[in-house]
XYZ file of C-alpha atoms in Angstrom:
491
model
C 38.274 -20.031 21.835
C 37.119 -21.950 25.368
C 34.180 -25.661 24.952
C 31.392 -24.194 25.965
C 31.696 -21.887 23.024
C 32.302 -23.990 20.494
C 29.545 -25.623 21.160
C 27.228 -22.851 21.062
C 29.013 -22.551 17.784
C 28.822 -26.140 16.740
C 24.605 -25.206 17.588
C 24.271 -22.128 15.862
C 25.639 -23.937 12.845
C 23.125 -26.489 12.719
C 20.276 -24.220 13.526
C 21.397 -22.619 10.249
C 21.594 -25.670 7.542
C 18.434 -26.649 9.243
C 17.065 -23.571 8.340
C 18.039 -23.697 4.561
C 17.075 -27.456 4.128
C 13.512 -25.525 4.372
C 13.441 -23.613 2.179
C 15.730 -24.403 -0.208
C 15.950 -28.803 -1.388
C 18.829 -30.686 -1.033
C 20.201 -30.731 -4.114
C 19.684 -26.777 -4.696
C 16.752 -27.177 -6.455
C 14.379 -25.083 -5.490
C 10.869 -26.474 -3.699
C 8.070 -25.988 -5.762
C 6.172 -25.710 -9.332
C 8.823 -25.069 -11.773
C 11.016 -22.032 -11.589
C 10.904 -18.326 -10.413
C 8.459 -16.342 -12.956
C 6.991 -12.955 -12.006
C 3.479 -15.138 -12.290
C 4.092 -16.582 -9.417
C 4.215 -13.481 -7.425
C 1.112 -11.934 -9.124
C -1.182 -14.858 -8.722
C 0.433 -14.627 -4.543
C -0.829 -10.666 -4.940
C -4.263 -11.097 -6.588
C -5.385 -13.995 -4.375
C -3.768 -12.268 -0.861
C -6.136 -8.330 -2.162
C -9.189 -10.192 -3.945
C -9.875 -12.156 -0.419
C -9.756 -8.182 1.468
C -11.658 -6.932 -1.391
C -14.497 -9.383 -0.994
C -14.605 -7.946 2.558
C -14.703 -3.964 1.427
C -18.426 -3.977 1.708
C -19.513 -5.977 5.179
C -16.100 -4.558 7.039
C -17.553 -0.973 6.397
C -21.115 -2.450 8.098
C -19.086 -3.872 10.837
C -16.505 -0.556 11.521
C -19.427 1.404 12.056
C -21.740 -1.122 13.879
C -18.604 -0.936 16.242
C -17.284 2.463 16.184
C -20.872 3.697 16.642
C -19.848 6.973 17.700
C -16.361 7.779 16.715
C -16.519 5.720 13.298
C -13.644 8.112 11.317
C -11.498 8.429 14.537
C -11.268 5.036 15.104
C -10.600 3.675 11.342
C -7.799 6.501 10.756
C -6.740 5.133 14.218
C -6.886 1.297 12.911
C -5.234 2.459 9.593
C -2.790 5.010 10.781
C -1.385 1.973 13.916
C -0.843 -0.503 10.510
C 0.568 1.370 8.451
C 3.146 3.415 11.042
C 4.283 -0.497 11.567
C 4.279 -1.719 8.760
C 7.129 1.790 8.158
C 8.607 0.804 10.997
C 9.170 -3.330 10.409
C 9.485 -3.235 6.488
C 13.619 -2.482 6.019
C 13.874 -5.241 8.838
C 11.498 -7.712 6.670
C 14.069 -7.121 3.577
C 16.747 -7.577 5.210
C 16.392 -10.926 6.679
C 14.681 -11.935 3.180
C 17.991 -11.070 1.247
C 19.194 -13.570 3.870
C 16.770 -16.010 4.788
C 15.080 -15.865 1.937
C 11.361 -14.692 0.080
C 9.690 -17.955 0.501
C 9.790 -17.768 3.566
C 8.415 -13.862 3.665
C 6.306 -14.254 1.710
C 4.715 -16.896 3.791
C 5.099 -14.977 6.472
C 3.525 -12.140 5.359
C 0.634 -13.674 4.097
C -0.446 -15.422 6.567
C -0.347 -12.328 9.596
C -2.014 -9.894 7.089
C -5.117 -12.655 6.086
C -5.437 -14.162 9.559
C -7.400 -11.449 10.704
C -10.079 -12.301 8.065
C -11.787 -14.643 9.802
C -12.596 -12.805 12.909
C -14.419 -10.331 11.492
C -17.671 -12.612 12.394
C -16.711 -14.480 15.359
C -15.662 -10.994 17.566
C -15.395 -7.302 15.835
C -13.617 -5.862 18.356
C -10.517 -8.641 17.684
C -10.724 -8.248 14.218
C -10.347 -4.604 14.070
C -7.307 -5.003 16.632
C -4.960 -6.939 14.682
C -5.360 -6.315 11.843
C -3.710 -2.712 13.450
C -1.392 -5.274 14.894
C -0.576 -7.510 11.528
C 0.925 -4.103 9.753
C 4.357 -5.555 11.079
C 4.116 -8.532 8.753
C 1.333 -6.034 6.605
C 4.463 -5.882 3.945
C 3.553 -8.428 0.916
C 4.449 -5.326 -1.922
C 7.905 -5.626 -0.226
C 8.629 -8.854 -0.242
C 7.157 -9.634 -4.030
C 9.275 -6.733 -5.346
C 11.899 -8.908 -3.850
C 11.362 -11.391 -5.204
C 10.962 -10.253 -9.106
C 13.374 -7.655 -8.577
C 15.632 -11.610 -8.231
C 14.241 -13.187 -11.634
C 14.821 -10.267 -13.813
C 17.102 -8.341 -15.334
C 16.784 -4.483 -14.681
C 15.063 -4.322 -18.777
C 12.572 -6.076 -18.060
C 11.790 -5.222 -14.117
C 9.398 -2.317 -15.126
C 7.412 -4.349 -16.782
C 7.236 -6.738 -14.464
C 6.355 -4.356 -11.607
C 4.146 -2.686 -13.635
C 2.558 -6.547 -13.931
C 2.555 -6.718 -10.433
C 0.774 -3.878 -9.411
C -1.946 -4.331 -12.766
C -2.535 -7.277 -10.619
C -2.861 -5.788 -7.852
C -5.456 -2.994 -9.090
C -7.141 -6.204 -11.290
C -8.232 -7.416 -8.215
C -10.076 -4.487 -6.304
C -12.026 -4.208 -9.494
C -13.601 -7.572 -9.451
C -14.026 -8.270 -5.345
C -15.855 -5.831 -3.547
C -18.744 -6.545 -6.305
C -18.759 -9.971 -5.962
C -18.149 -9.715 -2.074
C -21.134 -7.164 -2.009
C -23.169 -9.296 -4.369
C -22.980 -12.653 -1.863
C -23.104 -10.435 1.100
C -27.108 -8.719 -0.099
C -28.145 -12.738 -1.479
C -26.908 -14.668 1.061
C -25.176 -12.797 3.930
C -21.919 -11.786 5.093
C -21.702 -14.728 6.975
C -20.285 -16.299 3.226
C -18.846 -13.789 2.419
C -16.181 -14.422 5.206
C -16.510 -17.352 4.908
C -15.222 -17.362 0.912
C -12.381 -14.739 2.076
C -11.240 -17.270 4.153
C -10.867 -20.290 1.257
C -9.358 -17.493 -0.995
C -6.568 -16.213 1.683
C -6.006 -19.764 2.570
C -5.579 -21.039 -0.434
C -3.269 -18.008 -0.857
C -0.998 -19.574 1.468
C -0.782 -23.129 0.240
C -0.976 -21.803 -3.307
C 2.631 -20.618 -1.534
C 4.184 -23.471 0.370
C 3.506 -26.003 -2.024
C 4.003 -23.743 -5.501
C 5.976 -20.713 -5.603
C 10.031 -21.828 -6.122
C 11.993 -20.143 -3.414
C 13.945 -16.882 -5.945
C 17.444 -16.505 -3.956
C 19.230 -20.200 -3.858
C 21.556 -19.158 -6.177
C 22.337 -15.808 -5.025
C 22.968 -17.433 -1.598
C 26.152 -18.168 0.251
C 27.023 -20.354 2.944
C 28.536 -17.363 4.394
C 25.561 -15.107 4.183
C 23.521 -17.772 6.279
C 23.406 -16.725 9.913
C 25.420 -13.200 9.236
C 24.582 -10.229 11.347
C 22.231 -8.015 10.164
C 23.189 -4.391 10.428
C 21.257 -1.509 12.359
C 21.864 0.576 9.146
C 19.889 -2.345 6.742
C 17.109 -2.247 9.541
C 16.488 1.477 10.705
C 13.357 2.921 8.697
C 14.625 6.271 8.350
C 17.995 5.469 7.563
C 16.995 6.748 4.230
C 14.561 9.201 5.250
C 18.040 10.608 6.942
C 20.497 11.783 3.688
C 17.513 14.016 2.384
C 18.097 17.657 3.207
C 21.905 16.146 1.502
C 20.376 17.964 -1.817
C 18.301 20.539 -2.451
C 16.612 18.888 -5.215
C 16.649 15.588 -3.925
C 14.793 17.949 -0.787
C 12.839 20.025 -2.701
C 10.613 16.352 -4.612
C 11.341 14.689 -1.386
C 8.951 17.222 0.206
C 6.550 17.356 -3.099
C 5.939 13.932 -2.753
C 5.295 14.166 1.119
C 2.593 17.021 1.445
C 0.862 15.170 -1.739
C 0.747 11.568 -1.235
C -0.278 12.741 3.308
C -3.897 13.165 2.048
C -3.504 10.258 -0.196
C -2.753 8.208 1.771
C -5.702 9.465 4.131
C -8.054 9.421 1.485
C -7.776 5.572 0.692
C -8.351 4.842 4.676
C -11.525 6.932 4.650
C -12.902 7.342 1.192
C -14.699 4.395 1.297
C -16.329 4.563 4.174
C -17.269 8.034 3.694
C -19.235 6.950 0.463
C -21.295 4.275 1.929
C -22.701 6.839 5.440
C -21.967 10.272 5.012
C -22.733 9.912 0.599
C -25.059 7.475 1.269
C -23.876 4.899 -0.847
C -25.012 1.442 -1.000
C -22.850 -2.033 -1.117
C -22.737 -1.688 -4.505
C -22.825 1.797 -5.648
C -19.486 1.671 -3.427
C -17.500 -1.814 -5.360
C -19.094 0.010 -8.950
C -17.211 3.571 -7.996
C -13.908 1.136 -6.503
C -14.114 -0.483 -10.330
C -14.599 2.318 -12.356
C -12.246 4.114 -10.116
C -9.732 1.494 -11.168
C -9.733 0.882 -14.681
C -9.515 4.888 -15.355
C -7.003 4.757 -12.868
C -5.155 1.823 -14.681
C -5.473 3.659 -18.607
C -4.234 6.845 -16.497
C -1.312 5.531 -15.104
C 0.032 3.465 -19.031
C -1.747 5.368 -21.701
C -2.703 8.662 -20.610
C 0.919 8.726 -18.694
C 2.779 7.738 -21.888
C 1.418 10.488 -24.196
C 2.088 12.834 -21.597
C 4.553 13.013 -20.943
C 5.939 12.808 -24.296
C 3.918 16.161 -25.485
C 4.798 18.564 -22.370
C 7.866 16.847 -20.646
C 8.305 15.221 -16.971
C 7.406 18.210 -14.866
C 5.350 19.455 -16.624
C 3.407 16.261 -16.241
C 3.692 16.262 -11.951
C 2.330 19.691 -12.249
C -0.790 19.018 -14.211
C -1.672 15.785 -11.659
C -1.482 17.648 -8.802
C -3.682 20.089 -10.355
C -6.558 17.071 -10.525
C -5.503 15.782 -7.196
C -6.458 19.532 -6.051
C -8.972 19.863 -8.029
C -10.488 15.949 -6.751
C -10.425 16.963 -3.223
C -11.934 19.965 -3.626
C -13.965 18.630 -5.079
C -15.055 15.820 -2.749
C -14.392 18.031 0.425
C -17.314 20.501 -1.099
C -19.845 17.482 -2.613
C -22.773 17.124 -1.541
C -24.528 14.352 -4.270
C -23.315 11.644 -5.159
C -22.694 11.902 -8.681
C -20.417 14.583 -7.727
C -19.101 11.868 -6.646
C -18.370 9.876 -9.679
C -17.505 13.094 -11.351
C -14.672 13.452 -8.657
C -13.937 10.264 -9.107
C -12.836 10.577 -12.852
C -10.146 13.201 -11.983
C -8.640 11.156 -9.130
C -8.005 8.707 -11.706
C -5.732 11.347 -13.307
C -4.563 12.960 -10.667
C -2.414 8.743 -10.098
C -0.285 10.210 -12.271
C 1.531 11.890 -10.080
C 3.867 9.400 -8.441
C 4.844 7.051 -11.385
C 5.947 11.402 -13.378
C 8.030 11.938 -10.399
C 9.937 8.550 -10.041
C 10.591 9.154 -14.018
C 11.860 12.162 -13.541
C 14.185 10.726 -10.555
C 15.608 8.102 -12.768
C 16.478 10.207 -15.491
C 17.874 13.075 -13.180
C 19.864 10.822 -11.122
C 23.435 9.203 -11.336
C 23.598 5.867 -12.338
C 24.949 4.289 -8.646
C 21.827 7.117 -7.234
C 19.105 5.409 -8.204
C 18.540 2.966 -4.697
C 19.538 5.490 -2.580
C 16.552 8.323 -3.744
C 14.086 6.072 -5.090
C 14.474 4.442 -1.628
C 13.629 7.557 0.864
C 10.886 8.656 -1.992
C 9.315 4.965 -1.150
C 10.679 6.139 2.348
C 9.257 9.215 2.762
C 4.872 7.567 1.286
C 5.997 4.907 3.798
C 6.037 7.113 6.122
C 2.367 8.953 4.893
C 0.549 5.776 4.694
C 1.309 5.909 8.761
C 0.412 9.743 9.597
C -1.477 9.930 6.831
C -5.065 7.383 7.935
C -4.555 9.024 11.724
C -5.191 12.607 10.448
C -8.197 12.033 7.837
C -9.749 10.467 11.116
C -8.816 12.972 13.381
C -10.175 15.931 10.716
C -13.299 13.758 10.400
C -13.172 13.764 14.245
C -13.393 17.629 15.426
C -15.305 18.427 12.113
C -18.174 16.170 14.479
C -18.502 14.183 11.401
C -20.332 11.170 12.376
C -23.570 9.463 12.299
C -26.049 8.703 14.644
C -27.238 5.456 12.748
C -26.943 3.130 10.132
C -27.642 3.298 6.701
C -32.179 2.503 6.013
C -31.983 -0.660 4.669
C -33.029 0.097 0.949
C -36.301 -2.139 1.008
C -37.406 0.670 2.906
C -36.045 3.616 1.796
C -36.900 2.894 -1.903
C -33.753 2.432 -3.487
C -31.899 5.745 -1.731
C -30.084 5.456 1.145
C -31.081 7.963 3.488
C -29.209 9.044 6.446
C -29.978 11.297 9.306
C -26.366 13.412 9.723
C -26.378 12.830 5.653
C -29.855 15.637 5.874
C -28.319 17.718 8.585
C -24.669 17.432 7.668
C -25.796 18.337 4.189
C -24.147 22.508 4.207
C -20.831 23.921 3.180
C -18.398 21.399 3.717
C -19.233 18.044 4.017
C -15.867 16.603 4.134
C -12.596 19.238 5.934
C -10.090 16.352 5.383
C -10.557 16.572 2.026
C -10.427 20.292 1.220
C -7.150 20.055 4.480
C -5.229 17.776 1.834
C -6.567 20.661 -1.580
C -4.524 22.962 0.720
C -1.878 20.578 0.722
C -0.795 19.740 -2.987
C -1.606 22.851 -3.188
C 1.476 23.714 -1.893
C 3.022 20.602 -3.208
C 2.556 22.010 -6.323
C 3.854 25.488 -5.540
C 7.214 22.993 -3.979
C 7.401 21.365 -7.131
C 7.364 24.683 -9.981
C 10.895 24.956 -8.544
C 12.513 21.647 -8.560
C 14.454 21.776 -12.323
C 13.306 20.002 -15.750
C 16.969 18.934 -15.555
C 20.042 18.091 -12.811
C 22.000 15.756 -11.523
C 21.034 14.696 -8.476
C 24.155 13.677 -6.074
C 23.156 12.216 -2.659
C 26.519 11.167 -0.566
C 26.077 8.261 0.757
C 29.699 5.700 1.712
C 27.029 2.613 2.545
C 24.563 3.431 -0.259
C 25.259 0.383 -1.699
C 24.321 -1.817 1.390
C 22.292 0.328 2.223
C 19.922 -0.430 -1.711
C 20.985 -4.057 -1.761
C 19.013 -5.156 1.944
C 17.329 -2.176 2.804
C 16.172 -0.365 -0.206
C 15.984 -3.274 -2.113
C 12.605 -4.765 -1.020
C 10.819 -1.670 -1.207
C 11.123 -0.204 -4.121
C 12.942 -0.824 -7.893
C 16.784 0.203 -8.176
C 16.331 1.101 -12.081
C 15.093 3.837 -14.142
C 11.766 3.441 -14.638
C 11.073 0.876 -12.202
C 9.958 2.678 -9.719
C 5.329 2.385 -9.911
C 4.106 1.458 -6.157
C 0.070 0.211 -6.441
C -2.830 2.375 -6.424
C -2.872 1.224 -3.145
C -0.311 0.022 -0.670
C -0.482 -2.663 1.731
C -3.431 -2.383 3.668
C -7.070 -3.700 3.480
C -9.701 -1.577 1.686
């Protein structure tokens, strides 16, 4: 080895040791308060999404003021770009966190995900631009799930993931209502300042209180170890979809059912505000009620259905509720119809946990990570395609507004818009009807999924793939693939 090569190697080793000291104190003691626990992850998630939830009402107003002519199209493009970037970057960030530790990447993802918040009042154009680009780092859930997996046993992990997901839902139950109230009384500027302060609190909490979860599993040889393309390839799990017919049916079902769901989450609150005439307080109340009902549906109701009618029938029932919900959204022209459809939407949230349970029961023990990784990869792809598709359908059907909703003080408590009066006709929400057709196809495909079978996905490198690529994304033991109600996106 040449002298220059030796110097280069020594420089790399010094960089590795320096990075290691940043994350781990001398003596191997994790930095932070106490030992790593699920509660550290819960607080990180709650603070991040509580900050974004406060901005629900102000974001809807700023979005229309910034893009008055093509509001839904631009919203779909912004969320679509963010979702695609998250899908592409999540495997790489997960693989790097396996080497460099979770704490650094928790700090990185939370910082860049919350970076757009103060820009809302400084420059709306930069606000939406940074939101779309922040998708590269908007994968906090992936790192949090890996953090939880590091510190829990397999039999504890399902409950731990459920606690993280419930915390996410709880933050969205309370924060939109608080943000709407503060915005009405004190103005949106105070809401932005408060959301920024909570985001900074989250960052400080990670820096000071969150201990590293990975030190005991680290080995000196792993520091600086090369990351293979397979570990960072977002399409790696999708390439194995066609290797088993049952896996293919499950993945098609997930794609056709989650594509409209992802698009709906990106635009529905804007739809309620601008087309259906909901006030900011009504939108916040709708989010709260839907969140509470979804938590009940995914815990109590799902458990009862799984025991009484079986796994496959529960999936079919959830898809049936989703078709009814989307059709109701599409044809609904009055606010009470949206509230009724929201209750049905909560019941439709049982579909994905039921699919995950079906996979965990039918897949072999050494295939859990591969199959769950495929399903999670499909959902990640939908998070990018769904919002853009919904925005485009709104655009081609000319579903736009010519003016902002009138203040409640001028309209007697009800919000009336020029477009709402014109659009109150046959099909107020075309994308939702498209979504209902897509879910109907998913239901037809799901009919052919056998109730009991053995999934066999051939993969020579599946262990390496699960350990570094699939692990941050999804749980790898039976019953652990409970995803949050909304993905890593802002409301």
